[in-house]
Amino acid sequence: MIAKDVALDLYRRMVRIRIFEEKTAEVWHQGLISGEVHLYVGQEAVSAGVCAHLRAEDPVEADHRGHGPLLAKGVDMKRMMAELLGRKTGLCQGKGGHMHLFDRSLRFGSGGIIGGALPLALGSALANKMRRQNLVSVVFFGDGAANQGAFHESLNLAAVWKLPVLFVCHDNRWAVSVPKSYSTAVPWNAQRSAAYGMPGEVVDGMDAVAVYNAAKPLIERARRGEGPSLLEATCYRFRGHFETDNMAYLPPGELEEWKAKDPIPKLARQIVEQGWGSNQDLERIKAEIQSEVAKAAEFAESSPWPEPELASKHVFV
Amino acid sequence: MIAKDVALDLYRRMVRIRIFEEKTAEVWHQGLISGEVHLYVGQEAVSAGVCAHLRAEDPVEADHRGHGPLLAKGVDMKRMMAELLGRKTGLCQGKGGHMHLFDRSLRFGSGGIIGGALPLALGSALANKMRRQNLVSVVFFGDGAANQGAFHESLNLAAVWKLPVLFVCHDNRWAVSVPKSYSTAVPWNAQRSAAYGMPGEVVDGMDAVAVYNAAKPLIERARRGEGPSLLEATCYRFRGHFETDNMAYLPPGELEEWKAKDPIPKLARQIVEQGWGSNQDLERIKAEIQSEVAKAAEFAESSPWPEPELASKHVFV
Amino acid sequence: MTRELTFAEAIHEAIEQEMAQDSNIFIVGEDVQLLRHPLFEKFGEERVINTPISETAFVGAATGAAYSGMRPIVDLALVDFFAVTADQIINQMTKITYLSAGQLTVPLVIRAACGGGYGDGGQHSQALWGFLAHIPGLKVAIPSTPYDAKGLMISAIRDNNPVVFLEHKILADYWLFLLGGAARFKDAQAEFNIPAAGAKGPVPAEPYTVPFGKAEVRRQGKDLTVVSVGVMVHRALAVAERLAAEGKSVEVIDLRTLVPLDRRAVIDSVKKTRKLLVVDEDYRSYGLSGEIAATVAEEAAGSLEDFKRVTALDTPIPFSRVLEKVMLPSEGSIEAAARRMLK
Amino acid sequence: MTRELTFAEAIHEAIEQEMAQDSNIFIVGEDVQLLRHPLFEKFGEERVINTPISETAFVGAATGAAYSGMRPIVDLALVDFFAVTADQIINQMTKITYLSAGQLTVPLVIRAACGGGYGDGGQHSQALWGFLAHIPGLKVAIPSTPYDAKGLMISAIRDNNPVVFLEHKILADYWLFLLGGAARFKDAQAEFNIPAAGAKGPVPAEPYTVPFGKAEVRRQGKDLTVVSVGVMVHRALAVAERLAAEGKSVEVIDLRTLVPLDRRAVIDSVKKTRKLLVVDEDYRSYGLSGEIAATVAEEAAGSLEDFKRVTALDTPIPFSRVLEKVMLPSEGSIEAAARRMLK
Ligand SMILES: Cc1ncc(C[n+]2csc(CCOP(=O)(O)OP(=O)(O)O)c2C)c(N)n1
Ligand SMILES: Cc1ncc(C[n+]2csc(CCOP(=O)(O)OP(=O)(O)O)c2C)c(N)n1
Ligand SMILES: [Mg+2]
Ligand SMILES: [Mg+2]
């Protein structure tokens, strides 16, 4: 069981992601965002349930599908949307973009090379451990990344060094068009934690409360200095791999089946049933976020482009 | 239990390695071999016990400590020793050397990058599988290599593709000066096979008969097309990492303790006790090999150097 | 019989024709059953093999298969991902033939998309051929037209050595649709400045090869030599066109392969024009532009009066398209340099 | 106070002095508690950290620690192993500062041994600085004397960007003992042609820096400019010495850092001598020699009368020392080239 305020907080985090991502899709299709976008729609419960336990100073690393973790950690949507549009006012002044979102104030970073973020998360954890700060580093990655060498090296080294890291694997069943069932020799990546002597758990990533409860002891454990663990959350990317994915490779019915498990209405039902809040309360939250997202989009679209000189800055500091 | 001829065959393979390696050390210290040499003394039972099951066409890949597997597979010692001395008559005309031993006739290759050989072994196995040849690829590597990303990617892919590969890990407790107990988050790498849904076994690598019996079903399984497996053999490198290793980092007594388990006298005792052969028989084998090794060294030392033009050949064919 | 094919269709045809007549050829990589769906339909899962995201394992496996008698085509998706499997390419694949003194050969093609210009950010838009061409034992082919794409791919497949075949995303339309969302734009050609002659062109139906190490003079000229490769060849041609209207005569050389490099073609042209401009989409320093300069300096130092290079800056590739345009070479920056040299 | 130190002692002293006054500096890598034993004794296992053979994980961890406030020194053992962690270097470490628009900085040193000449084979003797210098966002330092070794290492440690510091095994004696078995030879100096001035030399006891991007003219001359780095600087000096006896005046420039590159020093010298010979131990094509040629061609094309390069061949490094001597540059090949240019 969880407390009322936790439930509402989880709901707010998920709605933040959902509405932001839907807006991002809209803007992308208008041609205002260049390149790829890998949206987080459908996976909201994972980032919400994990990030609800984090402090601003807890480092987070994410992959190409990184909007969820960043939004769940409480980023300023204006600067995030501006970055997606490549504007001067963006988090990285337009230099990073969708796959390279960095927010120093939240100790957040992301990248587009599969598996590339795992070793980096060890580094912030090592620094925090050396400085006796009881902070926890979290790294989000996909089921596809779990077959990269970096996964193996990072989990082993985190265990050997007993680092405060939580490895969160989005098991959304697919790596672009390749199913996890084909690419991964075991049913659950969580089983692989045994190869590193660390706890590993599978949780229903379509259930924010379940994720919240599963992540809690693992993060607390890391904070107490008892070492890393692996959390695998089953989930699904409702919009496909990226916005140009026609999903022709999906088995018939799979998408619908997963959409029926949408984590947001699910939590909404729980909230109302438990009497934690009314439908009006939830509508109010949505409305608030809708206007926050609208403002962010306006801000981004009306923001200036970076000045050309910026292209040659920041190579060395 | 094993048959008499198997026991004598294992004994011969081990003695071949031991005497060749002792000669190599001698020649190296004379300055006739340049660079590093990583000798196999102490680990003979592993290569002998595994290679006794192999056909000439079964591909074998090895690492920097690759003399054992190559000798156990039955290489022409003359050409091998000549290669170590960088001579024209060597396996690779002097271009490969100690860490890059290739013998096409035995489908043998080796390299000096830790973990680098594992993916290559998948390739020969894939080719053999595609051609419906029931051959088995064996790759030998160390406990240190098991923490390289290539280990993880290769075991997973071999399992996914159900390739005829046997992964043989020399668990000699050390990676240069770093103990396995420090670098590896689990006691046994064999446990890691569970992360790939393949069989994994630990065997006493100081006991040739034990290795032979442990490898047998795994190789037969692969030959039947039932997929890869992992065999971890506990063993020890009596001469240290390489010939310049003073082994100052070893816990007192560890080396002696392991030398007491020398696999060659151990098998000799078994042979005599079981009545498979007399001490004289064993001495005769030793004498034969001594002269084979002596001839190989003579051949190598009296062989010509490669002609300078060879330096620019074989970049492209 | 010659038809108009897109750049991507030309590559596909080359592979299909070769696979049809050599059963040792197979394709391996992530999502190949999707990306190469017609080949998957035709040749099946035994010869068009999906992989996990394990580049080290499957690139190494392809190498091992190659020296075991097969002829793999490794689909690396984007050249940026070479970095995760660099050891298998730098220290294994390209060294085995030499270190084994020719006992083992590695007939293998790495197919990868390269290049920027559509705003995909720092880890997905690189050229990186400067790295690849610096590796002994690796050939590097970079077509700029559908004709060359087919001919160079067939040469690559028939070569008994490792070859990297780079297809630029601005030319290979399906990449622009997948990664650039080209379908969003009313005029994708304008949006990405897609060179017509590179994206679509005449391609003979029958198999043919374009030889490695043979540059193509795309335009004859006498006042300035421009050397380039890939998409930038078309940018240079557009500039040459414009300058021709003003009576300035620019020669444009398309290298087509960086290894082997047709040094002779560059030297002969520079002896004629005495001025050399290298246009390179890869990072500026320690790469292609330097090698071209050294080539001329070695053999024709005396005849080189003026040398410039228009290249990607020595910076990572910025996401924002306004910055990307500054960081990558463009017709604007090429024209500016050419004009300075023609003064 | 200045004493004679070996090349290795100079590097050690630099690190020890910096670690003593900045507790954020730590060393991480395989076998560092053995290889850097005195530092391990002094600073303990919290600051001299052994690792598994997991270069991707510990190089990435060092990057993450660097932008989290630490100043790691990554001990990569041999530069050849860069390939297994290339992605962490090419796509992560060196891009983060730029892509984050300076929000994150990566003050990190990669220390690695490089070079051949002792018969250790194709995967353990490479130079590879051509690759490293081609990576935007990475500085590359290659000392040739104990004095520079200390000064460049201190500069590297104090730099707020990623720096690769390459120590040549022919200069760093402990590597020759470990990998070359130097102790086996009555006259190791002769066996490996160890340049006295590189292996041992005067080093101030107090901390000091040698600036990046500032080449050193090791020998003044007017007839020919030889540009090199690392051990080859000493080979070039030996040749210059010999030629001086015949009244030929050769200028020898030691670049010291490839990134940043002191282009001015090269250009000024060539304007004087009009002849340029680049000596490079790395693979020939698409590397250092090309970049130097381009530098001169850009700014002084007119004054360059003759250009040659003596480099490692575009082949893997053969094991047999008789072949290695042919494949790598040597005093013999340098002298031959210089004589041709001085005719
Ligand atoms: C090293 C590397 N290889 C391939 C790619 C191309 N790629 C981008 S996303 C992706 C699939 C990732 O799958 P997963 O890790 O499960 O994350 P998901 O997209 O499902 O969230 C691939 C193959 C890449 N970015 N990096
Ligand atoms: C990728 C890589 N990193 C580091 C090294 C340096 N090195 C050579 S052997 C060795 C130890 C290998 O240990 P293990 O795999 O257990 O084999 P063993 O030497 O014990 O037989 C190391 C670190 C290397 N050759 N390759
Ligand atoms: Mg996935
Ligand atoms: Mg070991």
JSON list of N, CA and C in Angstrom, two decimals, chain B residues 95-131:
[
{"chain": "B", "resi": 95, "resn": "LYS", "atom": "N", "xyz": [55.38, -13.61, -39.03]},
{"chain": "B", "resi": 95, "resn": "LYS", "atom": "CA", "xyz": [54.59, -12.38, -38.93]},
{"chain": "B", "resi": 95, "resn": "LYS", "atom": "C", "xyz": [53.67, -12.34, -37.72]},
{"chain": "B", "resi": 96, "resn": "GLY", "atom": "N", "xyz": [53.32, -13.50, -37.22]},
{"chain": "B", "resi": 96, "resn": "GLY", "atom": "CA", "xyz": [52.38, -13.55, -36.10]},
{"chain": "B", "resi": 96, "resn": "GLY", "atom": "C", "xyz": [53.07, -13.55, -34.75]},
{"chain": "B", "resi": 97, "resn": "GLY", "atom": "N", "xyz": [53.91, -14.56, -34.54]},
{"chain": "B", "resi": 97, "resn": "GLY", "atom": "CA", "xyz": [54.62, -14.67, -33.27]},
{"chain": "B", "resi": 97, "resn": "GLY", "atom": "C", "xyz": [53.77, -15.32, -32.18]},
{"chain": "B", "resi": 98, "resn": "HIS", "atom": "N", "xyz": [54.33, -15.29, -30.99]},
{"chain": "B", "resi": 98, "resn": "HIS", "atom": "CA", "xyz": [53.74, -15.96, -29.83]},
{"chain": "B", "resi": 98, "resn": "HIS", "atom": "C", "xyz": [52.25, -15.69, -29.63]},
{"chain": "B", "resi": 99, "resn": "MET", "atom": "N", "xyz": [51.81, -14.44, -29.81]},
{"chain": "B", "resi": 99, "resn": "MET", "atom": "CA", "xyz": [50.41, -14.13, -29.53]},
{"chain": "B", "resi": 99, "resn": "MET", "atom": "C", "xyz": [49.50, -14.25, -30.74]},
{"chain": "B", "resi": 100, "resn": "HIS", "atom": "N", "xyz": [50.08, -14.56, -31.89]},
{"chain": "B", "resi": 100, "resn": "HIS", "atom": "CA", "xyz": [49.27, -14.64, -33.11]},
{"chain": "B", "resi": 100, "resn": "HIS", "atom": "C", "xyz": [49.64, -15.89, -33.88]},
{"chain": "B", "resi": 101, "resn": "LEU", "atom": "N", "xyz": [49.29, -17.01, -33.29]},
{"chain": "B", "resi": 101, "resn": "LEU", "atom": "CA", "xyz": [49.61, -18.30, -33.89]},
{"chain": "B", "resi": 101, "resn": "LEU", "atom": "C", "xyz": [48.43, -18.76, -34.72]},
{"chain": "B", "resi": 102, "resn": "PHE", "atom": "N", "xyz": [48.66, -18.96, -36.00]},
{"chain": "B", "resi": 102, "resn": "PHE", "atom": "CA", "xyz": [47.61, -19.45, -36.89]},
{"chain": "B", "resi": 102, "resn": "PHE", "atom": "C", "xyz": [48.10, -20.69, -37.60]},
{"chain": "B", "resi": 103, "resn": "ASP", "atom": "N", "xyz": [47.27, -21.72, -37.61]},
{"chain": "B", "resi": 103, "resn": "ASP", "atom": "CA", "xyz": [47.60, -22.92, -38.35]},
{"chain": "B", "resi": 103, "resn": "ASP", "atom": "C", "xyz": [46.34, -23.36, -39.10]},
{"chain": "B", "resi": 104, "resn": "ARG", "atom": "N", "xyz": [46.31, -23.03, -40.37]},
{"chain": "B", "resi": 104, "resn": "ARG", "atom": "CA", "xyz": [45.11, -23.28, -41.15]},
{"chain": "B", "resi": 104, "resn": "ARG", "atom": "C", "xyz": [44.78, -24.76, -41.18]},
{"chain": "B", "resi": 105, "resn": "SER", "atom": "N", "xyz": [45.81, -25.59, -41.24]},
{"chain": "B", "resi": 105, "resn": "SER", "atom": "CA", "xyz": [45.56, -27.04, -41.36]},
{"chain": "B", "resi": 105, "resn": "SER", "atom": "C", "xyz": [44.83, -27.56, -40.12]},
{"chain": "B", "resi": 106, "resn": "LEU", "atom": "N", "xyz": [44.97, -26.90, -39.01]},
{"chain": "B", "resi": 106, "resn": "LEU", "atom": "CA", "xyz": [44.27, -27.31, -37.78]},
{"chain": "B", "resi": 106, "resn": "LEU", "atom": "C", "xyz": [43.09, -26.39, -37.47]},
{"chain": "B", "resi": 107, "resn": "ARG", "atom": "N", "xyz": [42.82, -25.44, -38.36]},
{"chain": "B", "resi": 107, "resn": "ARG", "atom": "CA", "xyz": [41.80, -24.42, -38.11]},
{"chain": "B", "resi": 107, "resn": "ARG", "atom": "C", "xyz": [42.00, -23.78, -36.74]},
{"chain": "B", "resi": 108, "resn": "PHE", "atom": "N", "xyz": [43.26, -23.44, -36.47]},
{"chain": "B", "resi": 108, "resn": "PHE", "atom": "CA", "xyz": [43.60, -22.84, -35.19]},
{"chain": "B", "resi": 108, "resn": "PHE", "atom": "C", "xyz": [44.02, -21.38, -35.36]},
{"chain": "B", "resi": 109, "resn": "GLY", "atom": "N", "xyz": [43.53, -20.55, -34.44]},
{"chain": "B", "resi": 109, "resn": "GLY", "atom": "CA", "xyz": [43.97, -19.16, -34.43]},
{"chain": "B", "resi": 109, "resn": "GLY", "atom": "C", "xyz": [44.08, -18.66, -33.00]},
{"chain": "B", "resi": 110, "resn": "SER", "atom": "N", "xyz": [44.90, -17.64, -32.79]},
{"chain": "B", "resi": 110, "resn": "SER", "atom": "CA", "xyz": [44.98, -17.04, -31.47]},
{"chain": "B", "resi": 110, "resn": "SER", "atom": "C", "xyz": [45.29, -15.56, -31.58]},
{"chain": "B", "resi": 111, "resn": "GLY", "atom": "N", "xyz": [45.02, -14.82, -30.51]},
{"chain": "B", "resi": 111, "resn": "GLY", "atom": "CA", "xyz": [45.23, -13.39, -30.51]},
{"chain": "B", "resi": 111, "resn": "GLY", "atom": "C", "xyz": [45.50, -12.87, -29.12]},
{"chain": "B", "resi": 112, "resn": "GLY", "atom": "N", "xyz": [45.95, -11.63, -29.04]},
{"chain": "B", "resi": 112, "resn": "GLY", "atom": "CA", "xyz": [46.40, -11.08, -27.77]},
{"chain": "B", "resi": 112, "resn": "GLY", "atom": "C", "xyz": [45.47, -10.09, -27.10]},
{"chain": "B", "resi": 113, "resn": "ILE", "atom": "N", "xyz": [44.33, -9.83, -27.71]},
{"chain": "B", "resi": 113, "resn": "ILE", "atom": "CA", "xyz": [43.37, -8.91, -27.09]},
{"chain": "B", "resi": 113, "resn": "ILE", "atom": "C", "xyz": [42.40, -9.74, -26.25]},
{"chain": "B", "resi": 114, "resn": "ILE", "atom": "N", "xyz": [42.35, -9.43, -24.96]},
{"chain": "B", "resi": 114, "resn": "ILE", "atom": "CA", "xyz": [41.53, -10.25, -24.06]},
{"chain": "B", "resi": 114, "resn": "ILE", "atom": "C", "xyz": [40.06, -10.20, -24.47]},
{"chain": "B", "resi": 115, "resn": "GLY", "atom": "N", "xyz": [39.48, -11.36, -24.67]},
{"chain": "B", "resi": 115, "resn": "GLY", "atom": "CA", "xyz": [38.08, -11.46, -25.07]},
{"chain": "B", "resi": 115, "resn": "GLY", "atom": "C", "xyz": [37.88, -11.43, -26.57]},
{"chain": "B", "resi": 116, "resn": "GLY", "atom": "N", "xyz": [38.91, -11.04, -27.30]},
{"chain": "B", "resi": 116, "resn": "GLY", "atom": "CA", "xyz": [38.77, -10.87, -28.75]},
{"chain": "B", "resi": 116, "resn": "GLY", "atom": "C", "xyz": [38.47, -12.14, -29.52]},
{"chain": "B", "resi": 117, "resn": "ALA", "atom": "N", "xyz": [38.82, -13.26, -28.96]},
{"chain": "B", "resi": 117, "resn": "ALA", "atom": "CA", "xyz": [38.68, -14.52, -29.69]},
{"chain": "B", "resi": 117, "resn": "ALA", "atom": "C", "xyz": [37.26, -15.10, -29.62]},
{"chain": "B", "resi": 118, "resn": "LEU", "atom": "N", "xyz": [36.50, -14.71, -28.62]},
{"chain": "B", "resi": 118, "resn": "LEU", "atom": "CA", "xyz": [35.19, -15.35, -28.44]},
{"chain": "B", "resi": 118, "resn": "LEU", "atom": "C", "xyz": [34.26, -15.11, -29.62]},
{"chain": "B", "resi": 119, "resn": "PRO", "atom": "N", "xyz": [34.14, -13.86, -30.09]},
{"chain": "B", "resi": 119, "resn": "PRO", "atom": "CA", "xyz": [33.26, -13.65, -31.25]},
{"chain": "B", "resi": 119, "resn": "PRO", "atom": "C", "xyz": [33.73, -14.41, -32.48]},
{"chain": "B", "resi": 120, "resn": "LEU", "atom": "N", "xyz": [35.04, -14.52, -32.65]},
{"chain": "B", "resi": 120, "resn": "LEU", "atom": "CA", "xyz": [35.57, -15.22, -33.83]},
{"chain": "B", "resi": 120, "resn": "LEU", "atom": "C", "xyz": [35.13, -16.68, -33.83]},
{"chain": "B", "resi": 121, "resn": "ALA", "atom": "N", "xyz": [35.11, -17.28, -32.65]},
{"chain": "B", "resi": 121, "resn": "ALA", "atom": "CA", "xyz": [34.72, -18.69, -32.54]},
{"chain": "B", "resi": 121, "resn": "ALA", "atom": "C", "xyz": [33.26, -18.88, -32.97]},
{"chain": "B", "resi": 122, "resn": "LEU", "atom": "N", "xyz": [32.43, -17.86, -32.72]},
{"chain": "B", "resi": 122, "resn": "LEU", "atom": "CA", "xyz": [31.04, -17.94, -33.18]},
{"chain": "B", "resi": 122, "resn": "LEU", "atom": "C", "xyz": [31.00, -18.05, -34.70]},
{"chain": "B", "resi": 123, "resn": "GLY", "atom": "N", "xyz": [31.94, -17.37, -35.32]},
{"chain": "B", "resi": 123, "resn": "GLY", "atom": "CA", "xyz": [31.93, -17.31, -36.78]},
{"chain": "B", "resi": 123, "resn": "GLY", "atom": "C", "xyz": [32.23, -18.65, -37.43]},
{"chain": "B", "resi": 124, "resn": "SER", "atom": "N", "xyz": [33.24, -19.35, -36.94]},
{"chain": "B", "resi": 124, "resn": "SER", "atom": "CA", "xyz": [33.54, -20.65, -37.54]},
{"chain": "B", "resi": 124, "resn": "SER", "atom": "C", "xyz": [32.38, -21.61, -37.25]},
{"chain": "B", "resi": 125, "resn": "ALA", "atom": "N", "xyz": [31.78, -21.45, -36.06]},
{"chain": "B", "resi": 125, "resn": "ALA", "atom": "CA", "xyz": [30.64, -22.31, -35.72]},
{"chain": "B", "resi": 125, "resn": "ALA", "atom": "C", "xyz": [29.45, -22.00, -36.62]},
{"chain": "B", "resi": 126, "resn": "LEU", "atom": "N", "xyz": [29.22, -20.74, -36.88]},
{"chain": "B", "resi": 126, "resn": "LEU", "atom": "CA", "xyz": [28.11, -20.35, -37.76]},
{"chain": "B", "resi": 126, "resn": "LEU", "atom": "C", "xyz": [28.34, -20.91, -39.16]},
{"chain": "B", "resi": 127, "resn": "ALA", "atom": "N", "xyz": [29.57, -20.78, -39.65]},
{"chain": "B", "resi": 127, "resn": "ALA", "atom": "CA", "xyz": [29.87, -21.31, -41.00]},
{"chain": "B", "resi": 127, "resn": "ALA", "atom": "C", "xyz": [29.63, -22.81, -41.04]},
{"chain": "B", "resi": 128, "resn": "ASN", "atom": "N", "xyz": [30.10, -23.51, -40.02]},
{"chain": "B", "resi": 128, "resn": "ASN", "atom": "CA", "xyz": [29.93, -24.96, -40.00]},
{"chain": "B", "resi": 128, "resn": "ASN", "atom": "C", "xyz": [28.46, -25.35, -39.90]},
{"chain": "B", "resi": 129, "resn": "LYS", "atom": "N", "xyz": [27.72, -24.58, -39.13]},
{"chain": "B", "resi": 129, "resn": "LYS", "atom": "CA", "xyz": [26.29, -24.86, -39.00]},
{"chain": "B", "resi": 129, "resn": "LYS", "atom": "C", "xyz": [25.58, -24.64, -40.33]},
{"chain": "B", "resi": 130, "resn": "MET", "atom": "N", "xyz": [25.91, -23.52, -40.99]},
{"chain": "B", "resi": 130, "resn": "MET", "atom": "CA", "xyz": [25.28, -23.21, -42.28]},
{"chain": "B", "resi": 130, "resn": "MET", "atom": "C", "xyz": [25.59, -24.30, -43.30]},
{"chain": "B", "resi": 131, "resn": "ARG", "atom": "N", "xyz": [26.78, -24.89, -43.17]},
{"chain": "B", "resi": 131, "resn": "ARG", "atom": "CA", "xyz": [27.18, -25.92, -44.15]},
{"chain": "B", "resi": 131, "resn": "ARG", "atom": "C", "xyz": [26.84, -27.32, -43.67]}
]
